[in-house]
PDB file of C-alpha atoms in Angstrom:
ATOM      1  CA  MET A   1       0.203   0.485  -0.288  1.00 63.00           C
ATOM      2  CA  ASN A   2       1.118   3.554  -0.755  1.00 87.00           C
ATOM      3  CA  ARG A   3       1.696   5.324   2.453  1.00 95.00           C
ATOM      4  CA  PRO A   4       1.980   8.750   1.735  1.00 97.00           C
ATOM      5  CA  VAL A   5       5.041  10.608   3.791  1.00 98.00           C
ATOM      6  CA  VAL A   6       3.084  12.871   6.326  1.00 98.00           C
ATOM      7  CA  ALA A   7       5.142  15.551   8.717  1.00 98.00           C
ATOM      8  CA  LEU A   8       3.436  16.248  11.555  1.00 98.00           C
ATOM      9  CA  THR A   9       4.812  19.601  13.575  1.00 97.00           C
ATOM     10  CA  ALA A  10       6.205  18.966  16.575  1.00 93.00           C
ATOM     11  CA  ALA A  11       7.461  20.472  19.807  1.00 88.00           C
ATOM     12  CA  SER A  12      10.007  21.265  22.239  1.00 82.00           C
ATOM     13  CA  ALA A  13      10.348  20.221  25.515  1.00 77.00           C
ATOM     14  CA  SER A  14      12.913  19.472  28.773  1.00 75.00           C
ATOM     15  CA  ILE A  15      11.655  16.254  29.908  1.00 74.00           C
ATOM     16  CA  GLN A  16      12.985  14.004  32.950  1.00 82.00           C
ATOM     17  CA  TRP A  17      14.301  10.690  30.513  1.00 81.00           C
ATOM     18  CA  SER A  18      15.643   7.673  32.555  1.00 80.00           C
ATOM     19  CA  ILE A  19      18.867   8.220  33.427  1.00 79.00           C
ATOM     20  CA  TRP A  20      19.846  10.968  32.043  1.00 80.00           C
ATOM     21  CA  GLY A  21      18.045  12.896  33.912  1.00 78.00           C
ATOM     22  CA  GLU A  22      16.671  16.417  32.557  1.00 85.00           C
ATOM     23  CA  VAL A  23      16.981  16.771  28.003  1.00 83.00           C
ATOM     24  CA  GLU A  24      15.302  18.526  26.141  1.00 82.00           C
ATOM     25  CA  ALA A  25      13.275  16.392  23.951  1.00 81.00           C
ATOM     26  CA  CYS A  26      11.155  16.627  20.451  1.00 83.00           C
ATOM     27  CA  LEU A  27       7.698  16.093  21.568  1.00 85.00           C
ATOM     28  CA  LEU A  28       3.955  15.055  20.201  1.00 92.00           C
ATOM     29  CA  PRO A  29       1.931  12.599  21.265  1.00 91.00           C
ATOM     30  CA  VAL A  30       1.945   9.564  19.915  1.00 95.00           C
ATOM     31  CA  THR A  31      -1.968  10.039  19.208  1.00 95.00           C
ATOM     32  CA  TYR A  32      -1.410  11.881  15.981  1.00 95.00           C
ATOM     33  CA  GLN A  33       1.257   9.390  14.782  1.00 97.00           C
ATOM     34  CA  GLU A  34      -1.019   6.674  15.369  1.00 97.00           C
ATOM     35  CA  LYS A  35      -3.955   8.475  13.415  1.00 96.00           C
ATOM     36  CA  VAL A  36      -1.802   9.511  10.651  1.00 98.00           C
ATOM     37  CA  ALA A  37      -1.205   5.231  10.227  1.00 97.00           C
ATOM     38  CA  ARG A  38      -4.008   4.020  10.704  1.00 97.00           C
ATOM     39  CA  ALA A  39      -5.702   5.865   7.974  1.00 97.00           C
ATOM     40  CA  GLY A  40      -2.492   5.062   6.431  1.00 97.00           C
ATOM     41  CA  GLY A  41       0.015   7.862   5.865  1.00 98.00           C
ATOM     42  CA  ALA A  42       3.801   7.702   6.898  1.00 98.00           C
ATOM     43  CA  PRO A  43       4.003   9.964  10.357  1.00 98.00           C
ATOM     44  CA  LEU A  44       7.095  11.551  10.349  1.00 97.00           C
ATOM     45  CA  LEU A  45       7.964  14.440  13.101  1.00 96.00           C
ATOM     46  CA  LEU A  46       8.701  17.411  12.164  1.00 96.00           C
ATOM     47  CA  PRO A  47      11.364  18.989  14.474  1.00 93.00           C
ATOM     48  CA  PRO A  48      10.884  22.651  15.543  1.00 93.00           C
ATOM     49  CA  ILE A  49      14.063  24.069  13.622  1.00 94.00           C
ATOM     50  CA  ALA A  50      13.237  26.591  11.013  1.00 94.00           C
ATOM     51  CA  ASP A  51      16.731  26.564   8.696  1.00 94.00           C
ATOM     52  CA  ALA A  52      16.404  23.010   8.979  1.00 94.00           C
ATOM     53  CA  VAL A  53      12.273  22.670   7.852  1.00 96.00           C
ATOM     54  CA  ARG A  54      12.504  23.667   4.072  1.00 97.00           C
ATOM     55  CA  PRO A  55      14.281  20.531   2.431  1.00 96.00           C
ATOM     56  CA  ILE A  56      12.250  18.425   4.945  1.00 97.00           C
ATOM     57  CA  MET A  57       8.478  19.907   3.599  1.00 98.00           C
ATOM     58  CA  GLU A  58       9.638  19.381  -0.102  1.00 97.00           C
ATOM     59  CA  ARG A  59       9.955  16.221   0.442  1.00 96.00           C
ATOM     60  CA  VAL A  60       6.564  14.971   1.963  1.00 98.00           C
ATOM     61  CA  ASP A  61       3.276  14.487   0.510  1.00 97.00           C
ATOM     62  CA  ALA A  62       1.213  16.318   3.473  1.00 98.00           C
ATOM     63  CA  LEU A  63       1.587  18.405   5.983  1.00 98.00           C
ATOM     64  CA  LEU A  64      -0.666  18.044   9.731  1.00 98.00           C
ATOM     65  CA  MET A  65      -0.805  20.800  12.155  1.00 97.00           C
ATOM     66  CA  THR A  66      -0.823  19.761  15.664  1.00 96.00           C
ATOM     67  CA  GLY A  67      -2.151  21.362  18.966  1.00 90.00           C
ATOM     68  CA  GLY A  68      -0.144  22.937  21.511  1.00 85.00           C
ATOM     69  CA  GLU A  69       0.460  26.066  23.338  1.00 85.00           C
ATOM     70  CA  ASP A  70      -0.989  29.607  22.744  1.00 84.00           C
ATOM     71  CA  VAL A  71      -0.863  31.180  19.465  1.00 84.00           C
ATOM     72  CA  ASP A  72       0.859  34.219  19.595  1.00 83.00           C
ATOM     73  CA  PRO A  73      -1.112  37.622  19.759  1.00 89.00           C
ATOM     74  CA  ALA A  74       1.445  39.370  18.310  1.00 89.00           C
ATOM     75  CA  LEU A  75       1.066  38.088  15.006  1.00 86.00           C
ATOM     76  CA  TYR A  76      -2.856  39.051  14.868  1.00 83.00           C
ATOM     77  CA  GLY A  77      -2.004  42.503  15.556  1.00 85.00           C
ATOM     78  CA  GLU A  78      -3.114  41.708  19.701  1.00 73.00           C
ATOM     79  CA  GLU A  79      -1.643  41.967  22.927  1.00 72.00           C
ATOM     80  CA  ALA A  80      -1.845  38.604  25.352  1.00 67.00           C
ATOM     81  CA  GLY A  81      -4.496  38.590  27.916  1.00 57.00           C
ATOM     82  CA  LYS A  82      -4.416  37.926  31.043  1.00 67.00           C
ATOM     83  CA  PHE A  83      -5.046  34.456  30.664  1.00 67.00           C
ATOM     84  CA  THR A  84      -3.217  34.180  27.877  1.00 61.00           C
ATOM     85  CA  ARG A  85      -0.124  31.307  28.127  1.00 69.00           C
ATOM     86  CA  ALA A  86       3.369  32.323  26.835  1.00 70.00           C
ATOM     87  CA  PRO A  87       3.665  31.141  23.366  1.00 76.00           C
ATOM     88  CA  ASP A  88       6.815  28.895  22.314  1.00 81.00           C
ATOM     89  CA  LYS A  89       8.414  31.332  19.525  1.00 86.00           C
ATOM     90  CA  VAL A  90      10.404  28.032  18.056  1.00 91.00           C
ATOM     91  CA  ARG A  91       7.847  25.872  17.494  1.00 91.00           C
ATOM     92  CA  GLU A  92       6.516  29.280  15.988  1.00 92.00           C
ATOM     93  CA  ALA A  93       8.734  29.911  13.411  1.00 94.00           C
ATOM     94  CA  ALA A  94       9.087  25.986  12.225  1.00 95.00           C
ATOM     95  CA  GLU A  95       5.215  25.891  11.842  1.00 96.00           C
ATOM     96  CA  LEU A  96       4.863  28.956  10.079  1.00 96.00           C
ATOM     97  CA  ALA A  97       7.778  27.591   7.416  1.00 97.00           C
ATOM     98  CA  ALA A  98       6.232  24.445   7.321  1.00 97.00           C
ATOM     99  CA  LEU A  99       2.946  26.204   6.763  1.00 97.00           C
ATOM    100  CA  ALA A 100       4.329  27.983   4.208  1.00 97.00           C
ATOM    101  CA  VAL A 101       6.097  25.159   2.092  1.00 97.00           C
ATOM    102  CA  ALA A 102       2.485  23.115   1.677  1.00 97.00           C
ATOM    103  CA  GLU A 103       0.719  25.541   0.261  1.00 94.00           C
ATOM    104  CA  GLU A 104       3.758  26.585  -2.019  1.00 95.00           C
ATOM    105  CA  ARG A 105       3.663  22.990  -2.925  1.00 96.00           C
ATOM    106  CA  GLY A 106      -0.325  22.535  -3.048  1.00 95.00           C
ATOM    107  CA  ILE A 107      -0.210  19.848  -0.780  1.00 97.00           C
ATOM    108  CA  PRO A 108      -2.632  19.052   1.643  1.00 97.00           C
ATOM    109  CA  VAL A 109      -3.241  19.896   4.710  1.00 97.00           C
ATOM    110  CA  LEU A 110      -5.125  19.228   8.115  1.00 98.00           C
ATOM    111  CA  GLY A 111      -4.759  21.692  11.114  1.00 97.00           C
ATOM    112  CA  ILE A 112      -5.361  20.650  14.609  1.00 95.00           C
ATOM    113  CA  CYS A 113      -6.645  22.604  17.360  1.00 92.00           C
ATOM    114  CA  ARG A 114      -3.774  25.747  17.887  1.00 91.00           C
ATOM    115  CA  GLY A 115      -3.182  23.955  13.817  1.00 95.00           C
ATOM    116  CA  LEU A 116      -6.806  25.624  12.300  1.00 95.00           C
ATOM    117  CA  GLN A 117      -6.367  28.940  14.755  1.00 93.00           C
ATOM    118  CA  LEU A 118      -2.744  29.225  13.135  1.00 95.00           C
ATOM    119  CA  ILE A 119      -4.077  28.878   9.605  1.00 96.00           C
ATOM    120  CA  SER A 120      -6.438  30.981  10.354  1.00 96.00           C
ATOM    121  CA  VAL A 121      -3.982  33.803  12.081  1.00 96.00           C
ATOM    122  CA  VAL A 122      -2.047  33.296   9.129  1.00 95.00           C
ATOM    123  CA  ARG A 123      -3.880  34.818   6.381  1.00 95.00           C
ATOM    124  CA  GLY A 124      -5.360  37.616   9.206  1.00 96.00           C
ATOM    125  CA  GLY A 125      -7.527  35.947  11.339  1.00 95.00           C
ATOM    126  CA  THR A 126      -7.753  36.593  15.009  1.00 95.00           C
ATOM    127  CA  LEU A 127      -8.266  34.927  17.840  1.00 92.00           C
ATOM    128  CA  ASP A 128     -11.020  35.118  20.857  1.00 78.00           C
ATOM    129  CA  GLN A 129      -8.160  34.860  23.358  1.00 78.00           C
ATOM    130  CA  HIS A 130      -9.779  33.170  26.076  1.00 69.00           C
ATOM    131  CA  LEU A 131     -12.835  31.723  26.320  1.00 65.00           C
ATOM    132  CA  PRO A 132     -13.907  30.266  29.544  1.00 61.00           C
ATOM    133  CA  GLU A 133     -17.076  28.220  28.820  1.00 67.00           C
ATOM    134  CA  HIS A 134     -14.971  25.977  26.938  1.00 58.00           C
ATOM    135  CA  SER A 135     -12.093  25.630  28.722  1.00 60.00           C
ATOM    136  CA  PRO A 136     -11.398  22.130  30.644  1.00 64.00           C
ATOM    137  CA  ARG A 137     -12.879  20.681  33.581  1.00 66.00           C
ATOM    138  CA  VAL A 138      -9.650  19.206  34.089  1.00 61.00           C
ATOM    139  CA  PRO A 139      -6.785  20.597  33.378  1.00 72.00           C
ATOM    140  CA  GLY A 140      -4.981  18.308  31.070  1.00 62.00           C
ATOM    141  CA  LYS A 141      -8.557  16.066  30.459  1.00 70.00           C
ATOM    142  CA  TYR A 142     -10.155  16.464  27.176  1.00 72.00           C
ATOM    143  CA  ASP A 143     -14.247  16.962  27.480  1.00 75.00           C
ATOM    144  CA  ALA A 144     -16.435  15.488  24.760  1.00 80.00           C
ATOM    145  CA  ARG A 145     -18.486  18.171  22.832  1.00 83.00           C
ATOM    146  CA  SER A 146     -21.208  17.147  20.368  1.00 83.00           C
ATOM    147  CA  VAL A 147     -20.778  20.154  16.981  1.00 87.00           C
ATOM    148  CA  ARG A 148     -22.649  21.257  14.236  1.00 92.00           C
ATOM    149  CA  VAL A 149     -21.320  20.061  10.791  1.00 95.00           C
ATOM    150  CA  GLU A 150     -22.130  22.224   7.617  1.00 95.00           C
ATOM    151  CA  PRO A 151     -23.628  19.390   5.416  1.00 93.00           C
ATOM    152  CA  GLY A 152     -21.446  19.499   2.095  1.00 90.00           C
ATOM    153  CA  SER A 153     -18.109  20.240   3.209  1.00 95.00           C
ATOM    154  CA  VAL A 154     -15.045  18.411   3.692  1.00 95.00           C
ATOM    155  CA  LEU A 155     -15.649  18.390   7.703  1.00 95.00           C
ATOM    156  CA  GLY A 156     -19.532  17.098   6.719  1.00 95.00           C
ATOM    157  CA  SER A 157     -18.531  14.670   4.305  1.00 95.00           C
ATOM    158  CA  THR A 158     -16.346  12.613   6.932  1.00 96.00           C
ATOM    159  CA  LEU A 159     -17.999  13.497  10.346  1.00 93.00           C
ATOM    160  CA  GLY A 160     -21.507  13.509   9.445  1.00 92.00           C
ATOM    161  CA  ALA A 161     -23.819  16.643  10.389  1.00 91.00           C
ATOM    162  CA  SER A 162     -22.923  15.593  14.197  1.00 84.00           C
ATOM    163  CA  ALA A 163     -20.280  14.318  15.724  1.00 84.00           C
ATOM    164  CA  THR A 164     -18.770  13.378  19.199  1.00 83.00           C
ATOM    165  CA  VAL A 165     -15.351  15.294  19.950  1.00 81.00           C
ATOM    166  CA  TYR A 166     -13.079  15.584  22.507  1.00 77.00           C
ATOM    167  CA  CYS A 167     -11.400  18.957  23.334  1.00 73.00           C
ATOM    168  CA  HIS A 168      -9.010  21.054  25.190  1.00 65.00           C
ATOM    169  CA  HIS A 169      -8.886  24.614  24.326  1.00 67.00           C
ATOM    170  CA  HIS A 170      -9.282  28.280  25.686  1.00 77.00           C
ATOM    171  CA  GLN A 171      -8.887  30.022  22.945  1.00 78.00           C
ATOM    172  CA  GLY A 172     -10.941  30.091  19.924  1.00 85.00           C
ATOM    173  CA  ILE A 173     -11.426  31.909  15.685  1.00 91.00           C
ATOM    174  CA  ASP A 174     -12.653  34.852  16.226  1.00 91.00           C
ATOM    175  CA  LYS A 175     -12.482  36.755  12.973  1.00 95.00           C
ATOM    176  CA  LEU A 176     -11.454  34.112  10.425  1.00 95.00           C
ATOM    177  CA  GLY A 177      -8.969  34.430   8.541  1.00 96.00           C
ATOM    178  CA  SER A 178      -9.520  34.859   4.732  1.00 95.00           C
ATOM    179  CA  GLY A 179      -9.851  32.393   1.726  1.00 95.00           C
ATOM    180  CA  LEU A 180     -11.802  30.154   4.743  1.00 96.00           C
ATOM    181  CA  VAL A 181     -15.041  29.518   5.699  1.00 96.00           C
ATOM    182  CA  ALA A 182     -16.369  27.710   8.888  1.00 97.00           C
ATOM    183  CA  THR A 183     -17.761  24.210   7.996  1.00 96.00           C
ATOM    184  CA  ALA A 184     -18.314  23.368  12.051  1.00 95.00           C
ATOM    185  CA  TRP A 185     -19.319  24.973  14.748  1.00 92.00           C
ATOM    186  CA  SER A 186     -20.316  24.560  19.172  1.00 85.00           C
ATOM    187  CA  ALA A 187     -24.195  24.722  21.005  1.00 80.00           C
ATOM    188  CA  ASP A 188     -22.578  27.584  21.858  1.00 84.00           C
ATOM    189  CA  GLY A 189     -21.185  29.332  18.023  1.00 85.00           C
ATOM    190  CA  VAL A 190     -18.692  29.180  18.430  1.00 87.00           C
ATOM    191  CA  ILE A 191     -15.919  28.119  15.816  1.00 92.00           C
ATOM    192  CA  GLU A 192     -14.836  24.374  15.939  1.00 93.00           C
ATOM    193  CA  GLY A 193     -13.691  24.297  12.294  1.00 95.00           C
ATOM    194  CA  ALA A 194     -12.951  25.801   9.200  1.00 97.00           C
ATOM    195  CA  GLU A 195     -12.139  24.680   5.474  1.00 97.00           C
ATOM    196  CA  ALA A 196     -10.901  26.196   1.829  1.00 94.00           C
ATOM    197  CA  LYS A 197     -13.838  28.378   1.169  1.00 91.00           C
ATOM    198  CA  ASP A 198     -12.681  26.935  -2.884  1.00 87.00           C
ATOM    199  CA  PRO A 199     -13.330  23.384  -3.056  1.00 76.00           C
ATOM    200  CA  ALA A 200     -11.299  22.908  -6.769  1.00 77.00           C
ATOM    201  CA  ALA A 201      -8.306  24.391  -3.669  1.00 84.00           C
ATOM    202  CA  PRO A 202      -6.196  21.587  -2.571  1.00 87.00           C
ATOM    203  CA  PHE A 203      -7.037  19.489   1.327  1.00 94.00           C
ATOM    204  CA  LEU A 204      -7.363  22.495   3.472  1.00 97.00           C
ATOM    205  CA  VAL A 205      -9.052  22.116   6.709  1.00 97.00           C
ATOM    206  CA  GLY A 206      -9.180  22.620  10.683  1.00 96.00           C
ATOM    207  CA  LEU A 207     -10.555  21.225  13.759  1.00 95.00           C
ATOM    208  CA  GLN A 208     -11.211  23.208  17.064  1.00 91.00           C
ATOM    209  CA  ALA A 209     -11.372  19.815  18.880  1.00 86.00           C
ATOM    210  CA  HIS A 210      -8.341  16.811  19.410  1.00 85.00           C
ATOM    211  CA  GLY A 211      -9.582  15.334  15.942  1.00 86.00           C
ATOM    212  CA  GLU A 212      -6.038  12.628  16.601  1.00 88.00           C
ATOM    213  CA  LEU A 213      -8.405  11.542  19.360  1.00 89.00           C
ATOM    214  CA  GLY A 214     -12.036   9.199  19.237  1.00 87.00           C
ATOM    215  CA  GLU A 215     -13.644   7.381  16.277  1.00 88.00           C
ATOM    216  CA  ASP A 216     -15.338   9.622  14.571  1.00 89.00           C
ATOM    217  CA  THR A 217     -12.695  11.175  13.098  1.00 92.00           C
ATOM    218  CA  VAL A 218     -10.772   8.481  11.687  1.00 94.00           C
ATOM    219  CA  PRO A 219     -13.268   9.714   8.401  1.00 95.00           C
ATOM    220  CA  LEU A 220     -11.178  12.865   8.346  1.00 96.00           C
ATOM    221  CA  PHE A 221      -7.903  11.480   8.985  1.00 97.00           C
ATOM    222  CA  GLU A 222      -8.563   8.684   5.771  1.00 97.00           C
ATOM    223  CA  ALA A 223      -9.777  12.103   3.809  1.00 97.00           C
ATOM    224  CA  PHE A 224      -6.924  13.255   4.601  1.00 98.00           C
ATOM    225  CA  ILE A 225      -4.244  10.601   3.352  1.00 98.00           C
ATOM    226  CA  GLU A 226      -6.724  10.344   0.435  1.00 97.00           C
ATOM    227  CA  ALA A 227      -5.824  13.440  -1.131  1.00 96.00           C
ATOM    228  CA  ALA A 228      -1.878  12.927  -0.068  1.00 97.00           C
ATOM    229  CA  ARG A 229      -2.001  10.242  -2.366  1.00 95.00           C
ATOM    230  CA  ARG A 230      -3.925  12.066  -4.998  1.00 92.00           C
ATOM    231  CA  GLY A 231      -0.002  14.448  -4.434  1.00 86.00           C
ATOM    232  CA  PRO A 232       0.407  18.354  -4.983  1.00 88.00           C
ATOM    233  CA  ARG A 233      -2.662  20.463  -6.555  1.00 78.00           C
ATOM    234  CA  ARG A 234      -1.910  24.191  -7.095  1.00 66.00           C
ATOM    235  CA  GLY A 235      -4.408  27.638  -6.484  1.00 57.00           C
ATOM    236  CA  GLY A 236      -5.100  27.016  -2.975  1.00 56.00           C
ATOM    237  CA  ALA A 237      -7.082  29.596  -0.124  1.00 57.00           C
ATOM    238  CA  PRO A 238      -5.326  32.743  -0.374  1.00 58.00           C
ATOM    239  CA  ARG A 239      -4.298  34.543   2.832  1.00 61.00           C
ATOM    240  CA  GLY A 240      -5.215  38.112   3.632  1.00 54.00           C
TER     241      GLY A 240
END
């Protein structure tokens, strides 16, 4: 079986590693990698090293923008709010570089949680920096939530009219970026998914929930991998 290679953005952090004690490591929950592999892809961790991104991204078939810390508010022209956590600027620089190459090549892009937010922000979108009603009831634990999905959209064709997803976020999209259209919402109207407005554009989809978890999102990952098999397409969603 042809397994398209999917670059997965990763973070760096200090961890306690066996007898070596504290070590700087490149990290990503294995659930992302498992979901990509289950859908038929070959996951490849993309290190948060901006200078090394282009030669990797020129060889892969798709990009998965994963979840993580809050997006730097400076990217959308705002100061950090009271509840906004410090951004990982090293990772952010690598992700922005990776997204730019993915768009240049016309390869599929899937954004999860923070990944969706970053995709929107680089197109001129903004974020609501704190949504207390969307914050997890227990930090570190995901909350199951039902979302409404637009029929006829990529998310609608893979998730159905509604889906149970798993969330852990306190920020959300305020103004959606240029070239994107909202295609999923929570019960209170917060955007939970968005994708390229032009259906002829390359696969460009974002889900606010953690799609690497749960069964309802398996078809979304399968569609993502199938798009990667078809190869690059030109004429993606324009940036603002």
